[in-house]
mmCIF file of C-alpha atoms and ligand atoms in Angstrom:
data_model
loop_
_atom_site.group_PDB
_atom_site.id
_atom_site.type_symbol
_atom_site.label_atom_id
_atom_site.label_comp_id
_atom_site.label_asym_id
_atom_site.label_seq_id
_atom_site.Cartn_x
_atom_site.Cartn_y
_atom_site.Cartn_z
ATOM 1 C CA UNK A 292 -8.500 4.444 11.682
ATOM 2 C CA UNK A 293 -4.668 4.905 11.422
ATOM 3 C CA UNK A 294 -2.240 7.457 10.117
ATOM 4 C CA UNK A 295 1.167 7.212 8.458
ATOM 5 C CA UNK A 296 3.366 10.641 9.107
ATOM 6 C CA UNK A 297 6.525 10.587 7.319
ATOM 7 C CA UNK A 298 8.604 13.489 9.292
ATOM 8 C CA UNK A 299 11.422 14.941 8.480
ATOM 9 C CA UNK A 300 12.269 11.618 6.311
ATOM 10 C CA UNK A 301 15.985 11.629 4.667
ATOM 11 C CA UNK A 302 17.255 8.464 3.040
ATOM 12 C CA UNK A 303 20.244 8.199 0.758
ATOM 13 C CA UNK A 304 21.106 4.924 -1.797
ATOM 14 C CA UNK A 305 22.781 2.336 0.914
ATOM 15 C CA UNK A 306 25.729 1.261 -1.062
ATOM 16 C CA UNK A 307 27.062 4.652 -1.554
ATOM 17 C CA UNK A 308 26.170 8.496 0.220
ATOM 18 C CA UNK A 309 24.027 9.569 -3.019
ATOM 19 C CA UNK A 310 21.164 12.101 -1.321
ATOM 20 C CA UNK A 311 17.700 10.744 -2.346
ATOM 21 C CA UNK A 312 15.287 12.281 0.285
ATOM 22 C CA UNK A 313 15.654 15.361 1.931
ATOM 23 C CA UNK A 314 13.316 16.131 4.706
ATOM 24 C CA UNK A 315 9.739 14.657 3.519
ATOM 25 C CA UNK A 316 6.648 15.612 5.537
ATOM 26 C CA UNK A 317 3.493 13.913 4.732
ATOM 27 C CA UNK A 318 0.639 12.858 6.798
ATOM 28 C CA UNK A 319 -2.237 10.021 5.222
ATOM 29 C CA UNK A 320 -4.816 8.608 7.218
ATOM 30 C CA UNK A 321 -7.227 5.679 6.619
ATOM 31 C CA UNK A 322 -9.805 6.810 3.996
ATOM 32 C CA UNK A 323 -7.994 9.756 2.315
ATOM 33 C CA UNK A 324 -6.701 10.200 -1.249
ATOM 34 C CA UNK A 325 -3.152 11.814 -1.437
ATOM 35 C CA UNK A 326 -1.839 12.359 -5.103
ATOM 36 C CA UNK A 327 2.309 12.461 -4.616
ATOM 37 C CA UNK A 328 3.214 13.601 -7.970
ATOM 38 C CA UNK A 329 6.570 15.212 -9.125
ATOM 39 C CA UNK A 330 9.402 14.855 -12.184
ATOM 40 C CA UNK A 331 11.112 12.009 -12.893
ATOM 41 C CA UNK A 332 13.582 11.819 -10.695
ATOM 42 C CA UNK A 333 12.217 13.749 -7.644
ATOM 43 C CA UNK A 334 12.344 10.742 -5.038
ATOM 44 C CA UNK A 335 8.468 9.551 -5.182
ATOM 45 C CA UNK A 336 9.483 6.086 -5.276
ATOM 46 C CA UNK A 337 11.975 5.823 -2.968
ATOM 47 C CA UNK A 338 9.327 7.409 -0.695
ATOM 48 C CA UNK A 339 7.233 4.621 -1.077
ATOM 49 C CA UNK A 340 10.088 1.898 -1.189
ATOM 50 C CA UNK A 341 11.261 4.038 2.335
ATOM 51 C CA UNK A 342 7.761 3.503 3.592
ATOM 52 C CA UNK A 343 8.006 -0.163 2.765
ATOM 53 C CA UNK A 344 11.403 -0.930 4.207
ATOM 54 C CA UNK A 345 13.370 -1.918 0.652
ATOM 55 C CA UNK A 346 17.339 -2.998 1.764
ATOM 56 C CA UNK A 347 18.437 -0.585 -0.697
ATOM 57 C CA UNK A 348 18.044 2.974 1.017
ATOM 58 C CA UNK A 349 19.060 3.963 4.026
ATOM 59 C CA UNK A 350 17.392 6.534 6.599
ATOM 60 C CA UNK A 351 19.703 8.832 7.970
ATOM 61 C CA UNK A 352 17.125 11.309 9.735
ATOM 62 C CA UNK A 353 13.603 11.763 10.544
ATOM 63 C CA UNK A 354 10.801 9.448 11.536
ATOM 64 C CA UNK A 355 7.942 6.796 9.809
ATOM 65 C CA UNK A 356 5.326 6.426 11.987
ATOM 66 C CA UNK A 357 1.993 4.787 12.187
ATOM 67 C CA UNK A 358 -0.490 5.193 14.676
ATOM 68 C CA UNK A 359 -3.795 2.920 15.065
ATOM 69 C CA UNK A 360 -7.171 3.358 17.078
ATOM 70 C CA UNK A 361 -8.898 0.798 18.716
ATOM 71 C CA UNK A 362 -10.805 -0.685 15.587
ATOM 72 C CA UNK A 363 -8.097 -1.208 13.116
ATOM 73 C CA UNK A 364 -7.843 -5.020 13.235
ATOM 74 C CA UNK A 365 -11.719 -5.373 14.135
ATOM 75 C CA UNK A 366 -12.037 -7.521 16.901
ATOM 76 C CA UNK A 367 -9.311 -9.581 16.244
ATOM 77 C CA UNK A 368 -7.081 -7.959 18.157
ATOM 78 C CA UNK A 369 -7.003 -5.501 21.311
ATOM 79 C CA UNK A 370 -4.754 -2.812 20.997
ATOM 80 C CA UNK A 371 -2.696 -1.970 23.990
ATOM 81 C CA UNK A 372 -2.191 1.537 24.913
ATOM 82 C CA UNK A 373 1.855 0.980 24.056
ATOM 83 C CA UNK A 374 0.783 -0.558 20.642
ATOM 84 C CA UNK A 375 -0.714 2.414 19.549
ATOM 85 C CA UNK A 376 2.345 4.088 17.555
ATOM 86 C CA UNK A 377 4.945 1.902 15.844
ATOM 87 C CA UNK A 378 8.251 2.988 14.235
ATOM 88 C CA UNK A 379 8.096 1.686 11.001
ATOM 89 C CA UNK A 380 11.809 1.955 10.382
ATOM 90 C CA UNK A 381 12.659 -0.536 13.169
ATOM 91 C CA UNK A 382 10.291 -3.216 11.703
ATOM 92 C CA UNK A 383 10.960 -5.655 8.956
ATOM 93 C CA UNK A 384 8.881 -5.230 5.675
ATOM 94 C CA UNK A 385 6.630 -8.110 6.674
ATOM 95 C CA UNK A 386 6.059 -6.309 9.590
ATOM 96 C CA UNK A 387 4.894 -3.545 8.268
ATOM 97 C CA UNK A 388 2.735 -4.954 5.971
ATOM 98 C CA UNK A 389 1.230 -6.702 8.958
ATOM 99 C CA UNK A 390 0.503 -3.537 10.270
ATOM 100 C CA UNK A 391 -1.400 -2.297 7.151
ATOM 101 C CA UNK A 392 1.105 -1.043 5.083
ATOM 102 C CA UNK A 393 0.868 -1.912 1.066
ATOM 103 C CA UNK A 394 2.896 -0.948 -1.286
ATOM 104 C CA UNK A 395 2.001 -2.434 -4.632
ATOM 105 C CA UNK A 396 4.471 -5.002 -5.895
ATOM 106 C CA UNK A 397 6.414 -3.428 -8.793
ATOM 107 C CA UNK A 398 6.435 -6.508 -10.254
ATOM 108 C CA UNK A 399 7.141 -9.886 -8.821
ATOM 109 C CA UNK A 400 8.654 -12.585 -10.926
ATOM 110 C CA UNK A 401 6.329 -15.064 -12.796
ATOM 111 C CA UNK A 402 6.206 -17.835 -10.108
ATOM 112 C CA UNK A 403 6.087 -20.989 -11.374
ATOM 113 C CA UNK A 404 2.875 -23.059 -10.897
ATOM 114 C CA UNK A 405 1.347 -20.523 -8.529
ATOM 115 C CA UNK A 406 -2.387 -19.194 -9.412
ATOM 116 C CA UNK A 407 -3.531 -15.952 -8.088
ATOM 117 C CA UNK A 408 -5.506 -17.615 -6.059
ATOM 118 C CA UNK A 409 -2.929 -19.723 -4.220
ATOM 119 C CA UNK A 410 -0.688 -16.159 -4.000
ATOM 120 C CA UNK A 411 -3.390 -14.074 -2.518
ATOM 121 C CA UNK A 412 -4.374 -17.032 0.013
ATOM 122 C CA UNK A 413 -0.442 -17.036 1.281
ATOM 123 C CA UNK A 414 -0.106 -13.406 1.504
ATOM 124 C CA UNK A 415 -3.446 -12.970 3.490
ATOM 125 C CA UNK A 416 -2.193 -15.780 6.056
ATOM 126 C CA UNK A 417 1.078 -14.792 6.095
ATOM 127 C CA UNK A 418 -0.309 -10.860 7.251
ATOM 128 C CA UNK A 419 -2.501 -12.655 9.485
ATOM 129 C CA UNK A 420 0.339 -14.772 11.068
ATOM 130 C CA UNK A 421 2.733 -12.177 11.458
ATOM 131 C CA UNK A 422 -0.085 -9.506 13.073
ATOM 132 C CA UNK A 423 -0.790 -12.148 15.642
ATOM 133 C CA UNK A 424 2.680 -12.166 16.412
ATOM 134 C CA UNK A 425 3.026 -8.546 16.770
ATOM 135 C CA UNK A 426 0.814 -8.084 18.988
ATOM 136 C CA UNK A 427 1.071 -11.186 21.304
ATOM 137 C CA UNK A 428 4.628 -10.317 21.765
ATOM 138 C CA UNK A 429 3.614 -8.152 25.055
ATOM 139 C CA UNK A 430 1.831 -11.184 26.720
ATOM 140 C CA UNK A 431 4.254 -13.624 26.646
ATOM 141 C CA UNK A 432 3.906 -17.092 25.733
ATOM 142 C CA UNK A 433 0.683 -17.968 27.774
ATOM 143 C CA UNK A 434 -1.857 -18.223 24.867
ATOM 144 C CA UNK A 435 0.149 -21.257 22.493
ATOM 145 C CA UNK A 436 -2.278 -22.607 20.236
ATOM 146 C CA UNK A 437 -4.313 -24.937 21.740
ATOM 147 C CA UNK A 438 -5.394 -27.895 20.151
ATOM 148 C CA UNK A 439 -9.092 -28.890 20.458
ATOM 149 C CA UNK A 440 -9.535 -31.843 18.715
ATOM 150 C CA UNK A 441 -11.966 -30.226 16.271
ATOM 151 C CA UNK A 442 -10.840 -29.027 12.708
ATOM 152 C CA UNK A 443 -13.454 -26.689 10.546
ATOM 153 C CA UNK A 444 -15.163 -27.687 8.145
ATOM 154 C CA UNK A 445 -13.039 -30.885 6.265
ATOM 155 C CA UNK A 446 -14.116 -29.076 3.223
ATOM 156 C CA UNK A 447 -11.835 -26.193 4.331
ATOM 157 C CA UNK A 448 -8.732 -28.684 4.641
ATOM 158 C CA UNK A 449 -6.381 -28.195 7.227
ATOM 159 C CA UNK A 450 -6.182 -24.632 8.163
ATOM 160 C CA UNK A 451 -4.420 -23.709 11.618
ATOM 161 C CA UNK A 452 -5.890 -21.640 14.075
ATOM 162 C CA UNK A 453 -6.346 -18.174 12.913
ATOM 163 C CA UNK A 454 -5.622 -19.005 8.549
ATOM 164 C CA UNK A 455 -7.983 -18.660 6.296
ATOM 165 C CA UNK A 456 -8.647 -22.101 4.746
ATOM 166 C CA UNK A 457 -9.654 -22.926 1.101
ATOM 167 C CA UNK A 458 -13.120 -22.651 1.259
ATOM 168 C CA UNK A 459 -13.697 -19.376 3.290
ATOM 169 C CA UNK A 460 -10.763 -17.422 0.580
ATOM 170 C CA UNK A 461 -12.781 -18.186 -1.952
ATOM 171 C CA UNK A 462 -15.939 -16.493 -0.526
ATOM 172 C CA UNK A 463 -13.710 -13.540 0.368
ATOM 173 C CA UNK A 464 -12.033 -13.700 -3.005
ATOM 174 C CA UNK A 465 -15.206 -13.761 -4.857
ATOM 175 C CA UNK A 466 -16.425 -10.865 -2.933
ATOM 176 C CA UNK A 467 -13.303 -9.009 -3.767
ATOM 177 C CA UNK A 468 -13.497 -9.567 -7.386
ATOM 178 C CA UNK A 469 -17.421 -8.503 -7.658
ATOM 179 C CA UNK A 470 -16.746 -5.312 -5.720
ATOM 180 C CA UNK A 471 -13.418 -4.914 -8.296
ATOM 181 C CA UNK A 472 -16.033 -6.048 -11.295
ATOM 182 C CA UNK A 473 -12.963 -8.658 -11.966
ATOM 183 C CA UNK A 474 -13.483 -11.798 -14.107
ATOM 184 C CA UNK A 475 -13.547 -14.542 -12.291
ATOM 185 C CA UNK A 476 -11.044 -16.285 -14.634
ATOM 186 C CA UNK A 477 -8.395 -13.731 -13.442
ATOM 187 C CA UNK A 478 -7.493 -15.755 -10.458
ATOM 188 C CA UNK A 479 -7.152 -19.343 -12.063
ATOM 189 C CA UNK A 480 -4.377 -17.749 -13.853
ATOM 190 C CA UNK A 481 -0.766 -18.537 -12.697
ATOM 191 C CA UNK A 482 0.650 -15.767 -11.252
ATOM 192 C CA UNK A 483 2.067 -12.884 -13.987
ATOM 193 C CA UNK A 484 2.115 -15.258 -16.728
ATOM 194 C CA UNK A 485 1.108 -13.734 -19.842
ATOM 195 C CA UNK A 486 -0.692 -10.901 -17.435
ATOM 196 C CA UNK A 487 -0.733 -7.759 -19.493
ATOM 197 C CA UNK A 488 0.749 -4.405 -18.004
ATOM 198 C CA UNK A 489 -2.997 -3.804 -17.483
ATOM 199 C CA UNK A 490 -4.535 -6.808 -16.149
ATOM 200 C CA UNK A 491 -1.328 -6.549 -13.235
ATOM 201 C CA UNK A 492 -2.082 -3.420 -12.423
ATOM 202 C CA UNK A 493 -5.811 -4.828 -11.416
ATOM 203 C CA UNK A 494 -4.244 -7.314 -9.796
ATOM 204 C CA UNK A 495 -2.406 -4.880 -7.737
ATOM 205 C CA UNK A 496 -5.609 -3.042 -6.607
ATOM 206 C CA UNK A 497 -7.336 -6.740 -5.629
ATOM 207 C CA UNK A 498 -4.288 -7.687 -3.525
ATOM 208 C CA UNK A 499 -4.786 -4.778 -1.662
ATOM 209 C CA UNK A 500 -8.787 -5.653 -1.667
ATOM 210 C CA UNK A 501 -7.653 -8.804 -0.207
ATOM 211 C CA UNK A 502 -5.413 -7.469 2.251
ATOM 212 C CA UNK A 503 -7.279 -4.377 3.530
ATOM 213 C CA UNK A 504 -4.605 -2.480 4.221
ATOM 214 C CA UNK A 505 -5.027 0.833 6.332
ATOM 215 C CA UNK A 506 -2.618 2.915 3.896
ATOM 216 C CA UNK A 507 -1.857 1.373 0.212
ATOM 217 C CA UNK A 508 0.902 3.339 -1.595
ATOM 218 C CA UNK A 509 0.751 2.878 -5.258
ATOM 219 C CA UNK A 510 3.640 3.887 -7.460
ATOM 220 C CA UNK A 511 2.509 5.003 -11.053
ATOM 221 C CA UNK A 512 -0.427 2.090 -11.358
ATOM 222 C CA UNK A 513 -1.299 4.049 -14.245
ATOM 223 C CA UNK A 514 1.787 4.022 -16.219
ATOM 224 C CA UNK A 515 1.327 2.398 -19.732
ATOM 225 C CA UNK A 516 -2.865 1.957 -19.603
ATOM 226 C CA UNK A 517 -5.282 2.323 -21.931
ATOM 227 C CA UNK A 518 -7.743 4.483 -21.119
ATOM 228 C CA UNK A 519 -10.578 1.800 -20.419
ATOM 229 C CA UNK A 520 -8.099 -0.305 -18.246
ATOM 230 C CA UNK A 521 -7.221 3.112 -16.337
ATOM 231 C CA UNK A 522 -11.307 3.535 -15.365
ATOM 232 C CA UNK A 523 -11.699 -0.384 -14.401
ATOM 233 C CA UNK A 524 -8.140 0.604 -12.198
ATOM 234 C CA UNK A 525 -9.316 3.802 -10.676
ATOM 235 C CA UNK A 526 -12.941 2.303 -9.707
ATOM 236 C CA UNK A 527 -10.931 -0.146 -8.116
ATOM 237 C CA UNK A 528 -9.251 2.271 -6.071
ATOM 238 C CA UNK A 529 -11.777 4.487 -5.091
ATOM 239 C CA UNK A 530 -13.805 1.459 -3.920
ATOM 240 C CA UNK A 531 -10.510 0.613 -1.341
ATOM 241 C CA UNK A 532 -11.363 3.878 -0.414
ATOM 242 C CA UNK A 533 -14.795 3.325 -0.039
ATOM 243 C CA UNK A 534 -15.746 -0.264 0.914
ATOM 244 C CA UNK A 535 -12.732 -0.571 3.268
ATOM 245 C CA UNK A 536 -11.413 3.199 4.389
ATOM 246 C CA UNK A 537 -7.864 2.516 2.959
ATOM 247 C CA UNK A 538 -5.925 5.697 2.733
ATOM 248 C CA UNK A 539 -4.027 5.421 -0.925
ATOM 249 C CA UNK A 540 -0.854 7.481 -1.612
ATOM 250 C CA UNK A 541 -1.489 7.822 -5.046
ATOM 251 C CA UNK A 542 2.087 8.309 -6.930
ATOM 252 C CA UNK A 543 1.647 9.787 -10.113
ATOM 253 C CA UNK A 544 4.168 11.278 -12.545
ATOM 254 C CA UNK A 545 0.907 12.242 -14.875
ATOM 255 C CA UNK A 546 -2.845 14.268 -13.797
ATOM 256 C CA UNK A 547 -4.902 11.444 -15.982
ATOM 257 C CA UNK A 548 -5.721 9.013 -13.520
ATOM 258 C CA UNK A 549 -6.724 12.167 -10.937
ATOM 259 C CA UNK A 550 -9.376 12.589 -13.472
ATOM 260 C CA UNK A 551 -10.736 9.435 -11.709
ATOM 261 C CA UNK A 552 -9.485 8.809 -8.404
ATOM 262 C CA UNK A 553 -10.107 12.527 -7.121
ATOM 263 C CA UNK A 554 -7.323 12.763 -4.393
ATOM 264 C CA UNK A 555 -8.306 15.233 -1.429
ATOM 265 C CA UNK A 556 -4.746 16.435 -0.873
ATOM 266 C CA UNK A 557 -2.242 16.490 -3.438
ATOM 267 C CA UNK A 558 1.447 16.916 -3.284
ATOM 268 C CA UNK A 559 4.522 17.989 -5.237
ATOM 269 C CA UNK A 560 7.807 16.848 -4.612
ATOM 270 C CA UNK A 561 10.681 18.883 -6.202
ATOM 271 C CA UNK A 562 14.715 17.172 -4.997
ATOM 272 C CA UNK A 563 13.712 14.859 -2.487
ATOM 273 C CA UNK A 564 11.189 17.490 -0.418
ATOM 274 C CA UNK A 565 7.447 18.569 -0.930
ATOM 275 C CA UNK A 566 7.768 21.785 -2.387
ATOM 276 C CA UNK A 567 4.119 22.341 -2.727
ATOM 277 C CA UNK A 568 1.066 20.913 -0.911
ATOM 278 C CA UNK A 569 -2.652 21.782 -1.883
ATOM 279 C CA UNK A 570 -6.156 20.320 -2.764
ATOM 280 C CA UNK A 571 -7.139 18.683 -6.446
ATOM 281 C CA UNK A 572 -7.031 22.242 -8.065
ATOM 282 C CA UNK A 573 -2.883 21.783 -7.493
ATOM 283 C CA UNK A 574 -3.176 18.707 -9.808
ATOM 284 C CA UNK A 575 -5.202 20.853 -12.858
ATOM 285 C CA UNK A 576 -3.164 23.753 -12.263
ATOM 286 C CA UNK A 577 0.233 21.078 -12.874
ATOM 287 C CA UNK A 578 -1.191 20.212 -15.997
ATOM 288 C CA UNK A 579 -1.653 23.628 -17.553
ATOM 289 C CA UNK A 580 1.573 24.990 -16.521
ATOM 290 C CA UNK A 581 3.928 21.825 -15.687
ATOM 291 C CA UNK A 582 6.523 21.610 -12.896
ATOM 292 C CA UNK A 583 8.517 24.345 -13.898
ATOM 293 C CA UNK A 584 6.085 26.780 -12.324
ATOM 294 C CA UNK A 585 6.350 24.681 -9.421
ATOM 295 C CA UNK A 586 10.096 25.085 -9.041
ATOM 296 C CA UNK A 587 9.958 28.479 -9.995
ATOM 297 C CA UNK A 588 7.020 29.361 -7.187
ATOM 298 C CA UNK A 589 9.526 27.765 -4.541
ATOM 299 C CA UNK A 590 12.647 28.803 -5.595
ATOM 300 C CA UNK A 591 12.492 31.732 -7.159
ATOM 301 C CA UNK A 592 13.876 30.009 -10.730
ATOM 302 C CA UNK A 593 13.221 27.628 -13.011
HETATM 303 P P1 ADP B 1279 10.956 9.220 -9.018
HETATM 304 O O1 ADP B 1279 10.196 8.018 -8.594
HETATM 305 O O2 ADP B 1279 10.389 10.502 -8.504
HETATM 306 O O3 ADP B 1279 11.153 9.292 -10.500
HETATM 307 P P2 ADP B 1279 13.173 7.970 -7.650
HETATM 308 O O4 ADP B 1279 12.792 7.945 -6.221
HETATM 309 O O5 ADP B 1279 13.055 6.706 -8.406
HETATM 310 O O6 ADP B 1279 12.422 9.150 -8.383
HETATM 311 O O7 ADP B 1279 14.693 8.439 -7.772
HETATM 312 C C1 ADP B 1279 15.149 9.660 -7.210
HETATM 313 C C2 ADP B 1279 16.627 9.824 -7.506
HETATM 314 O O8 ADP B 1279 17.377 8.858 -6.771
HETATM 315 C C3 ADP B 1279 16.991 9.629 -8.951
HETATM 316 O O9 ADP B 1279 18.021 10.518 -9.274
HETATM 317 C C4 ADP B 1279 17.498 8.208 -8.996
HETATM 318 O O10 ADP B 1279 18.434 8.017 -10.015
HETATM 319 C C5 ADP B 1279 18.147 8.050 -7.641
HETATM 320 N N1 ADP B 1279 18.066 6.669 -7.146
HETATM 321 C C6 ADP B 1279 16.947 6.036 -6.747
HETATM 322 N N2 ADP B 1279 17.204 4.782 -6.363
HETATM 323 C C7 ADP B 1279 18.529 4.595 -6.533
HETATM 324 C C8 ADP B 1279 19.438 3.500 -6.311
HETATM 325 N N3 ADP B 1279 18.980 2.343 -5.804
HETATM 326 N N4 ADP B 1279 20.721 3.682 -6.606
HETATM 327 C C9 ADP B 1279 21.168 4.854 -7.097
HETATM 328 N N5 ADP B 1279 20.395 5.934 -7.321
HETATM 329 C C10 ADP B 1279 19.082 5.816 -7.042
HETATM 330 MG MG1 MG B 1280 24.776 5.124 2.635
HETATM 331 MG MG1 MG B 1281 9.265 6.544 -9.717
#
């Protein structure tokens, strides 16, 4: 279990004093669905680029938090009593995604020569790696890796203490892509090339299969899909949900895809604030009478 609160959140452009957010509240915990929806324009992404830690906005009030319970990393990892909140703005991006935070890339570059499977494999060590880190800091240097002589499996190559070698990501990769009802094929593919807008957006939701993250923030995955690739996208997320409790912050400019992932809270965000907070009936009524009513409900004019 964990929780992300955004309080009191206000973040302008960093290369300039331009006003972006203006006092965001929102609260998602593991295994929730929150719909974030609002115009274009309203600060949604820059919420979720905030959350992340992108160089280009600065905070300039208010607090991201994230607290964990005991079972968040399994039994990986004990959780000290001081290790139970962190301050997301002090932490580096990588940091953060240690801690469970995913934002959906938006998009990398085609890498060169890099399959899906290699990319996954790299990002799942890399989390793994820098978690370790995190939470070793406290006890000092006393546990270096030790070297016992014995590798795994040689099938498994050379993986150090703690990685997840060849052989096992491909059991966990396989079991991703079953629960996603992916095509195996997908992750032979070099990374982006040729990928339709669709077929990335799936590989968004099995990165953050892969990854587990405790809170997944996904910025418009629905933009620009067909209406069967939207299903196969939304099953995908509600199984997140479902097979691994990952709380999604579901940014949406459009009520479609709420159709299938059925958030439990949704939210709309009107100049860089939540203007209106309510349950999936918010979403329908957005539909029938647009955000006008919204701003009119709030502030008295349209
Ligand atoms: P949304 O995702 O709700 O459409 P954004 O968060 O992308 O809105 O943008 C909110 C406002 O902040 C917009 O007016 C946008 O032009 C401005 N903005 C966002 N990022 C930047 C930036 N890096 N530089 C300048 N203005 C920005
Ligand atoms: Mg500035
Ligand atoms: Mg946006």
């Amino acid at each position: 279990m964990a929780r992300l609160e955004l309080s009191n959140l206000h973040a302008e452009v960093a290369e300039g004093d331009e006003k972006i957010l203006e006092g965001v509240d929102l609260e998602v915990e593991s295994g929730e669905i929150h719909a974030l929806m609002g115009p274009n324009g309203s600060g949604k992404s820059t919420t979720a680029k905030v959350i992340a830690g992108h160089p280009a906005y600065e905070v300039t009030e208010g607090e991201v938090l994230l607290h964990l319970e005991d079972e968040e990393f399994g039994e990986d990892i004990e959780i000290d009593e001081d290790q139970r909140t962190w301050n997301l703005l002090d932490l580096e991006p990588n940091e953060r995604a240690a801690l469970g935070i995913f934002l959906g890339f938006q998009y990398p570059a085609e890498i060169e020569g890099v399959t899906m499977t290699n990319f996954l494999r790299t990002a799942l060590n890399a989390k793994i790696e820098e978690r370790e880190e995190l939470f070793e800091e406290e006890e000092g240097e006393d546990d270096e890796e030790e070297d016992d002589g014995f590798e795994s499996s040689p099938m498994e190559g050379p993986a150090d203490e703690g990685e997840v070698g060849v052989a096992e990501f491909q059991q966990i990769l396989q079991e991703k892509m079953e629960q996603l009802d992916m095509d195996e094929k997908f992750a032979q593919r070099y990374l982006n090339a040729g990928f339709s807008g669709g077929e990335k957006k799936q590989n968004e939701v099995l990165q953050a299969a892969i990854l587990e993250p405790s809170v997944a923030v996904l910025d418009e995955i629905d933009s620009g899909l067909d209406i069967d690739r939207l299903q196969d996208v939304s099953e995908g997320i509600n199984a997140l949900r479902d097979e691994q409790g990952t709380g999604i912050l579901q940014i949406t400019h459009y009520q479609r895809i709420l159709d299938y992932v059925e958030p439990d809270h949704v939210h709309v965000m009107l100049d860089g604030q939540i203007a209106k907070s309510g349950g999936p009936e918010l979403a329908e009524k957005l539909e029938d009478k647009g955000y006008d009513w919204v701003r009119e409900d709030v502030y008295g004019t349209a």
